[in-house]
mmCIF file of C-alpha atoms and ligand atoms in Angstrom:
data_model
loop_
_atom_site.group_PDB
_atom_site.id
_atom_site.type_symbol
_atom_site.label_atom_id
_atom_site.label_comp_id
_atom_site.label_asym_id
_atom_site.label_seq_id
_atom_site.Cartn_x
_atom_site.Cartn_y
_atom_site.Cartn_z
ATOM 1 C CA MET A 16 102.270 96.619 79.520
ATOM 2 C CA LYS A 17 99.532 98.934 78.286
ATOM 3 C CA LYS A 18 97.083 99.400 81.142
ATOM 4 C CA ASN A 19 93.509 98.879 80.058
ATOM 5 C CA ASN A 20 91.912 99.118 83.482
ATOM 6 C CA PRO A 21 92.863 100.068 87.079
ATOM 7 C CA ASN A 22 91.483 96.688 88.175
ATOM 8 C CA ILE A 23 93.866 94.191 86.642
ATOM 9 C CA VAL A 24 91.491 91.315 87.437
ATOM 10 C CA GLU A 25 87.688 91.494 87.205
ATOM 11 C CA VAL A 26 85.411 88.571 87.923
ATOM 12 C CA LYS A 27 81.725 88.975 87.131
ATOM 13 C CA SER A 28 78.968 86.632 88.247
ATOM 14 C CA LEU A 29 80.735 83.301 87.840
ATOM 15 C CA PHE A 30 78.745 80.097 87.994
ATOM 16 C CA LYS A 31 80.131 76.570 87.628
ATOM 17 C CA LYS A 32 78.405 73.243 88.106
ATOM 18 C CA TYR A 33 79.980 69.769 88.193
ATOM 19 C CA GLY A 34 77.121 67.373 87.462
ATOM 20 C CA ASP A 35 74.424 68.376 89.939
ATOM 21 C CA ILE A 36 76.775 70.207 92.291
ATOM 22 C CA TYR A 37 77.158 73.968 92.035
ATOM 23 C CA ALA A 38 80.823 74.589 92.918
ATOM 24 C CA VAL A 39 80.638 78.340 92.199
ATOM 25 C CA LYS A 40 77.372 80.246 92.692
ATOM 26 C CA GLY A 41 77.716 83.819 91.470
ATOM 27 C CA ILE A 42 81.195 84.980 92.448
ATOM 28 C CA SER A 43 82.172 88.584 91.578
ATOM 29 C CA PHE A 44 85.177 90.636 92.687
ATOM 30 C CA GLU A 45 87.835 93.002 91.412
ATOM 31 C CA VAL A 46 91.542 93.175 92.151
ATOM 32 C CA PRO A 47 93.508 96.404 91.653
ATOM 33 C CA GLU A 48 97.028 96.182 90.291
ATOM 34 C CA GLY A 49 99.739 95.458 92.869
ATOM 35 C CA GLU A 50 97.439 93.870 95.440
ATOM 36 C CA ILE A 51 97.807 90.507 97.143
ATOM 37 C CA PHE A 52 94.268 89.141 97.105
ATOM 38 C CA GLY A 53 93.532 86.093 99.232
ATOM 39 C CA MET A 54 90.799 83.536 98.699
ATOM 40 C CA LEU A 55 89.914 81.760 101.932
ATOM 41 C CA GLY A 56 87.279 79.173 102.667
ATOM 42 C CA PRO A 57 86.598 75.607 103.797
ATOM 43 C CA ASN A 58 87.567 72.601 101.664
ATOM 44 C CA GLY A 59 85.294 72.354 98.662
ATOM 45 C CA ALA A 60 84.166 76.011 98.878
ATOM 46 C CA GLY A 61 85.021 76.659 95.218
ATOM 47 C CA LYS A 62 88.328 78.532 95.487
ATOM 48 C CA THR A 63 90.375 76.402 93.089
ATOM 49 C CA THR A 64 87.522 76.236 90.601
ATOM 50 C CA THR A 65 87.292 80.051 90.639
ATOM 51 C CA ILE A 66 91.053 80.495 90.235
ATOM 52 C CA GLU A 67 91.176 77.972 87.396
ATOM 53 C CA ILE A 68 88.367 79.792 85.580
ATOM 54 C CA ILE A 69 90.226 83.126 85.889
ATOM 55 C CA GLU A 70 93.454 81.494 84.628
ATOM 56 C CA GLY A 71 91.552 80.116 81.639
ATOM 57 C CA MET A 72 92.201 76.491 82.645
ATOM 58 C CA ARG A 73 88.515 75.794 83.277
ATOM 59 C CA LYS A 74 85.377 77.088 81.576
ATOM 60 C CA ALA A 75 82.606 78.706 83.607
ATOM 61 C CA ASP A 76 78.970 77.844 82.881
ATOM 62 C CA SER A 77 78.252 81.571 82.933
ATOM 63 C CA GLY A 78 79.910 84.808 83.983
ATOM 64 C CA THR A 79 82.973 86.591 82.676
ATOM 65 C CA THR A 80 86.521 87.200 83.797
ATOM 66 C CA PHE A 81 88.868 89.918 82.600
ATOM 67 C CA ILE A 82 92.605 90.309 83.055
ATOM 68 C CA ASN A 83 93.933 93.744 82.175
ATOM 69 C CA GLY A 84 90.609 94.444 80.482
ATOM 70 C CA LEU A 85 90.827 91.378 78.235
ATOM 71 C CA ASN A 86 88.070 88.807 78.379
ATOM 72 C CA THR A 87 89.996 85.680 79.359
ATOM 73 C CA LEU A 88 87.851 83.421 77.172
ATOM 74 C CA ASN A 89 88.551 85.211 73.892
ATOM 75 C CA ASN A 90 92.148 86.215 74.537
ATOM 76 C CA GLN A 91 93.799 83.087 75.853
ATOM 77 C CA LYS A 92 97.084 83.594 74.009
ATOM 78 C CA LYS A 93 97.527 87.165 75.256
ATOM 79 C CA ILE A 94 96.447 86.219 78.762
ATOM 80 C CA LYS A 95 99.015 83.386 78.925
ATOM 81 C CA GLN A 96 101.760 85.930 78.275
ATOM 82 C CA ILE A 97 100.816 88.088 81.266
ATOM 83 C CA ILE A 98 99.904 85.547 83.944
ATOM 84 C CA GLY A 99 101.997 83.135 85.985
ATOM 85 C CA VAL A 100 100.451 79.953 87.311
ATOM 86 C CA GLN A 101 101.936 77.718 89.982
ATOM 87 C CA LEU A 102 101.650 74.262 88.443
ATOM 88 C CA GLN A 103 100.871 71.113 90.349
ATOM 89 C CA GLN A 104 104.128 69.439 91.278
ATOM 90 C CA ASN A 105 103.552 66.286 89.279
ATOM 91 C CA ALA A 106 103.736 68.426 86.143
ATOM 92 C CA PHE A 107 107.534 68.601 86.347
ATOM 93 C CA PHE A 108 110.192 66.600 84.580
ATOM 94 C CA GLU A 109 111.735 64.303 87.154
ATOM 95 C CA TYR A 110 115.020 63.722 85.402
ATOM 96 C CA LEU A 111 115.955 67.282 84.428
ATOM 97 C CA ASN A 112 117.967 69.433 86.799
ATOM 98 C CA LEU A 113 116.515 72.718 88.065
ATOM 99 C CA PHE A 114 118.529 74.868 85.649
ATOM 100 C CA GLU A 115 117.259 72.754 82.746
ATOM 101 C CA ILE A 116 113.633 72.848 83.980
ATOM 102 C CA ILE A 117 113.630 76.670 84.207
ATOM 103 C CA ASP A 118 115.368 76.904 80.833
ATOM 104 C CA LEU A 119 112.752 74.609 79.278
ATOM 105 C CA TYR A 120 109.807 76.657 80.571
ATOM 106 C CA ALA A 121 111.484 79.933 79.508
ATOM 107 C CA ASN A 122 111.907 78.501 75.986
ATOM 108 C CA LEU A 123 108.242 77.468 75.923
ATOM 109 C CA TYR A 124 107.371 81.132 76.514
ATOM 110 C CA GLY A 125 110.020 82.315 74.051
ATOM 111 C CA LYS A 126 111.738 84.244 76.872
ATOM 112 C CA LYS A 127 115.484 84.715 77.155
ATOM 113 C CA ILE A 128 116.308 84.519 80.854
ATOM 114 C CA ASN A 129 119.193 83.296 82.958
ATOM 115 C CA PRO A 130 117.770 80.377 85.003
ATOM 116 C CA SER A 131 120.460 80.985 87.661
ATOM 117 C CA ASP A 132 119.004 84.446 88.408
ATOM 118 C CA LEU A 133 115.544 83.025 88.986
ATOM 119 C CA LEU A 134 116.902 80.152 91.102
ATOM 120 C CA PHE A 135 118.817 82.689 93.206
ATOM 121 C CA LYS A 136 115.601 84.667 93.729
ATOM 122 C CA VAL A 137 113.856 81.611 95.206
ATOM 123 C CA GLU A 138 116.903 80.541 97.258
ATOM 124 C CA LEU A 139 117.671 77.474 95.146
ATOM 125 C CA SER A 140 121.095 78.439 93.767
ATOM 126 C CA GLU A 141 122.752 75.543 95.550
ATOM 127 C CA LYS A 142 120.332 73.098 93.932
ATOM 128 C CA GLU A 143 120.844 74.268 90.358
ATOM 129 C CA LYS A 144 122.257 70.897 89.317
ATOM 130 C CA SER A 145 119.866 68.779 91.431
ATOM 131 C CA LYS A 146 116.985 66.861 89.932
ATOM 132 C CA PHE A 147 113.380 67.723 90.822
ATOM 133 C CA LYS A 148 112.893 64.360 92.575
ATOM 134 C CA GLU A 149 115.794 65.174 94.916
ATOM 135 C CA LEU A 150 114.118 68.292 96.359
ATOM 136 C CA SER A 151 112.340 68.666 99.702
ATOM 137 C CA GLY A 152 108.711 69.816 99.817
ATOM 138 C CA GLY A 153 109.719 73.430 100.517
ATOM 139 C CA GLN A 154 112.228 73.431 97.672
ATOM 140 C CA LYS A 155 109.608 72.030 95.282
ATOM 141 C CA GLN A 156 107.201 74.825 96.292
ATOM 142 C CA ARG A 157 109.879 77.471 95.662
ATOM 143 C CA LEU A 158 110.749 75.913 92.299
ATOM 144 C CA SER A 159 107.086 75.968 91.278
ATOM 145 C CA ILE A 160 106.949 79.698 92.124
ATOM 146 C CA ALA A 161 110.142 80.277 90.093
ATOM 147 C CA ILE A 162 108.562 78.529 87.113
ATOM 148 C CA ALA A 163 105.448 80.688 87.460
ATOM 149 C CA LEU A 164 107.745 83.717 87.131
ATOM 150 C CA VAL A 165 109.628 82.686 83.952
ATOM 151 C CA ASN A 166 107.460 84.837 81.683
ATOM 152 C CA ASP A 167 107.784 87.929 83.919
ATOM 153 C CA PRO A 168 104.012 87.906 84.630
ATOM 154 C CA TYR A 169 101.845 90.818 85.786
ATOM 155 C CA VAL A 170 99.463 88.562 87.679
ATOM 156 C CA LEU A 171 100.592 85.538 89.650
ATOM 157 C CA PHE A 172 98.214 82.807 90.862
ATOM 158 C CA LEU A 173 99.345 80.793 93.878
ATOM 159 C CA ASP A 174 97.158 77.918 95.113
ATOM 160 C CA GLU A 175 98.130 77.028 98.707
ATOM 161 C CA PRO A 176 101.788 78.028 98.282
ATOM 162 C CA THR A 177 102.944 76.959 101.769
ATOM 163 C CA THR A 178 100.930 73.819 102.470
ATOM 164 C CA GLY A 179 103.068 71.251 104.262
ATOM 165 C CA LEU A 180 106.033 73.537 104.891
ATOM 166 C CA ASP A 181 107.855 73.948 108.203
ATOM 167 C CA PRO A 182 107.718 77.389 109.915
ATOM 168 C CA GLN A 183 111.110 78.443 108.516
ATOM 169 C CA ALA A 184 110.282 77.435 104.948
ATOM 170 C CA ARG A 185 106.857 79.082 105.238
ATOM 171 C CA ARG A 186 108.421 82.390 106.262
ATOM 172 C CA HIS A 187 110.895 82.219 103.375
ATOM 173 C CA VAL A 188 107.991 81.743 100.943
ATOM 174 C CA TRP A 189 106.204 84.698 102.627
ATOM 175 C CA ASN A 190 109.277 86.874 102.032
ATOM 176 C CA LEU A 191 109.450 85.670 98.448
ATOM 177 C CA ILE A 192 105.764 86.574 97.919
ATOM 178 C CA LYS A 193 106.350 90.026 99.474
ATOM 179 C CA ASN A 194 109.325 90.580 97.140
ATOM 180 C CA ILE A 195 107.219 89.579 94.137
ATOM 181 C CA LYS A 196 104.555 92.104 95.223
ATOM 182 C CA SER A 197 107.214 94.811 95.670
ATOM 183 C CA GLU A 198 108.067 94.368 91.975
ATOM 184 C CA GLY A 199 104.542 95.642 91.246
ATOM 185 C CA ARG A 200 103.000 92.285 90.419
ATOM 186 C CA THR A 201 99.468 91.366 91.456
ATOM 187 C CA ILE A 202 99.016 88.109 93.344
ATOM 188 C CA ILE A 203 95.873 86.042 93.781
ATOM 189 C CA MET A 204 96.371 83.254 96.272
ATOM 190 C CA THR A 205 94.494 80.673 98.284
ATOM 191 C CA THR A 206 95.521 79.520 101.718
ATOM 192 C CA HIS A 207 94.090 77.632 104.673
ATOM 193 C CA TYR A 208 96.483 79.414 107.057
ATOM 194 C CA MET A 209 94.810 82.484 108.516
ATOM 195 C CA GLU A 210 98.076 83.897 109.911
ATOM 196 C CA GLU A 211 99.477 83.695 106.372
ATOM 197 C CA ALA A 212 96.508 85.625 104.956
ATOM 198 C CA GLU A 213 96.876 88.198 107.742
ATOM 199 C CA GLU A 214 100.600 88.600 107.034
ATOM 200 C CA LEU A 215 100.404 88.777 103.241
ATOM 201 C CA CYS A 216 96.996 89.750 101.908
ATOM 202 C CA ASP A 217 95.813 93.316 101.348
ATOM 203 C CA ARG A 218 92.254 91.976 101.071
ATOM 204 C CA VAL A 219 90.669 88.576 101.405
ATOM 205 C CA ALA A 220 87.448 87.075 100.103
ATOM 206 C CA ILE A 221 85.936 84.462 102.377
ATOM 207 C CA ILE A 222 84.167 81.913 100.222
ATOM 208 C CA ASP A 223 81.658 79.395 101.513
ATOM 209 C CA SER A 224 79.561 76.984 99.435
ATOM 210 C CA GLY A 225 80.449 78.747 96.175
ATOM 211 C CA LYS A 226 79.680 82.310 97.355
ATOM 212 C CA ILE A 227 81.698 85.207 98.736
ATOM 213 C CA ILE A 228 80.372 85.813 102.237
ATOM 214 C CA ALA A 229 82.871 88.551 103.210
ATOM 215 C CA LEU A 230 85.435 90.662 101.372
ATOM 216 C CA ASP A 231 87.682 93.197 103.088
ATOM 217 C CA SER A 232 91.170 93.668 104.537
ATOM 218 C CA PRO A 233 92.070 91.165 107.280
ATOM 219 C CA SER A 234 92.266 94.026 109.785
ATOM 220 C CA ASN A 235 88.774 95.343 108.919
ATOM 221 C CA LEU A 236 87.294 91.845 109.098
ATOM 222 C CA ILE A 237 88.786 91.344 112.573
ATOM 223 C CA ASP A 238 87.504 94.764 113.703
ATOM 224 C CA LYS A 239 83.993 93.930 112.449
ATOM 225 C CA LEU A 240 84.011 90.687 114.449
ATOM 226 C CA ILE A 241 85.132 92.495 117.615
ATOM 227 C CA LYS A 242 82.424 95.145 117.090
ATOM 228 C CA LYS A 243 79.846 92.346 117.053
ATOM 229 C CA GLY A 244 80.938 91.605 120.642
ATOM 230 C CA PHE A 245 83.213 88.644 119.919
ATOM 231 C CA LYS A 246 85.422 87.665 122.841
ATOM 232 C CA SER A 247 88.328 85.282 122.225
ATOM 233 C CA LYS A 248 88.379 82.211 124.467
ATOM 234 C CA ARG A 249 92.171 82.112 124.185
ATOM 235 C CA SER A 250 94.344 84.290 126.364
ATOM 236 C CA ILE A 251 96.380 86.360 123.927
ATOM 237 C CA LYS A 252 100.077 86.176 124.775
ATOM 238 C CA LYS A 253 102.844 88.371 123.445
ATOM 239 C CA ALA A 254 104.403 85.414 121.620
ATOM 240 C CA SER A 255 103.073 82.281 119.935
ATOM 241 C CA LEU A 256 104.287 78.679 119.804
ATOM 242 C CA ASP A 257 105.440 79.541 116.283
ATOM 243 C CA ASP A 258 107.687 82.238 117.820
ATOM 244 C CA VAL A 259 109.024 79.682 120.327
ATOM 245 C CA PHE A 260 109.758 77.211 117.521
ATOM 246 C CA LEU A 261 111.615 79.821 115.472
ATOM 247 C CA ASP A 262 113.491 81.138 118.516
ATOM 248 C CA LEU A 263 114.712 77.604 119.300
ATOM 249 C CA THR A 264 115.426 76.386 115.771
ATOM 250 C CA GLY A 265 116.370 79.638 113.995
ATOM 251 C CA GLN A 266 115.074 81.467 110.942
ATOM 252 C CA GLU A 267 117.353 79.755 108.425
ATOM 253 C CA LEU A 268 116.045 77.291 105.869
ATOM 254 C CA ARG A 269 116.790 73.704 106.892
ATOM 255 C CA ASP A 270 116.457 72.046 103.519
ATOM 256 C CA THR A 271 119.439 73.569 101.711
HETATM 257 P P1 ATP B 321 90.039 72.950 98.831
HETATM 258 O O1 ATP B 321 90.187 73.960 99.914
HETATM 259 O O2 ATP B 321 89.747 71.584 99.381
HETATM 260 O O3 ATP B 321 91.133 72.954 97.818
HETATM 261 P P2 ATP B 321 88.289 74.472 97.045
HETATM 262 O O4 ATP B 321 87.643 75.598 97.769
HETATM 263 O O5 ATP B 321 89.458 74.801 96.191
HETATM 264 O O6 ATP B 321 88.652 73.315 98.068
HETATM 265 P P3 ATP B 321 87.123 73.294 94.674
HETATM 266 O O7 ATP B 321 88.298 72.414 94.412
HETATM 267 O O8 ATP B 321 86.925 74.451 93.774
HETATM 268 O O9 ATP B 321 87.137 73.809 96.182
HETATM 269 O O10 ATP B 321 85.828 72.381 94.666
HETATM 270 C C1 ATP B 321 84.505 72.908 94.787
HETATM 271 C C2 ATP B 321 83.500 71.773 94.656
HETATM 272 O O11 ATP B 321 83.536 71.266 93.336
HETATM 273 C C3 ATP B 321 83.748 70.597 95.581
HETATM 274 O O12 ATP B 321 82.489 70.080 95.969
HETATM 275 C C4 ATP B 321 84.461 69.588 94.695
HETATM 276 O O13 ATP B 321 84.218 68.272 95.101
HETATM 277 C C5 ATP B 321 83.846 69.859 93.337
HETATM 278 N N1 ATP B 321 84.786 69.623 92.230
HETATM 279 C C6 ATP B 321 85.983 70.240 92.027
HETATM 280 N N2 ATP B 321 86.569 69.814 90.899
HETATM 281 C C7 ATP B 321 85.729 68.895 90.357
HETATM 282 C C8 ATP B 321 85.760 68.088 89.185
HETATM 283 N N3 ATP B 321 86.771 68.141 88.315
HETATM 284 N N4 ATP B 321 84.722 67.259 88.973
HETATM 285 C C9 ATP B 321 83.680 67.199 89.823
HETATM 286 N N5 ATP B 321 83.573 67.940 90.944
HETATM 287 C C10 ATP B 321 84.593 68.772 91.215
#
């Protein structure tokens, strides 16, 4: 891909209203290539609306978004070729098997790929011949990430990629996301799990009531809080209940 800008994603002064409610009130940020950028914030803060505007799935009232220097509004065809979007799960074809689903999406993009390779990457090789409706929640999440990768995208958008998953499945998705980053792709994701943001994100924007109220690396944000004199009420132990769970039940996926 010809690089037009060191910041592969640029968001400038986005505003979006639904009826009388301002969902997004002047959001601006930039994401350099190869970063995992997290969007955190309470329910209804405006994260999904912002992501959908950047993807070109929703129109802002004002403001501009650029991907690789291209204004997303005027270049929708080109943008579609370079981004991957994790679709909502009800968008899939219940009666096709996983190989056929991947093949179908690859054809829609005019890409020649081997669906088995992509299914291997997301640890679904054994389910190649299974139907979508026969998958567990974790398997469905991994399939939706595989589908977002069919066009070999430069920027991947993941909206709550591990919601509802058990600790093993969550860690497998984390490893998958790290592998995708190591291929040089940029990832913009939302999550409500702070340990997930800490583990994966180079930087996070904390969004509240449609505005970014903090933007930095997780480590810097924690340091700033401690500098303000914050004292945790919890006693910090060397292991967590999550560690206990994984020690007792193992790291392997349970839904294969
Ligand atoms: P969550 O963490 O719950 O997914 P979010 O941060 O992604 O929340 P949004 O889904 O962007 O938040 O919603 C922001 C605000 O806009 C909320 O008040 C929501 O009710 C409203 N909203 C979102 N989509 C629509 C819509 N299609 N029509 C009307 N209002 C909407």
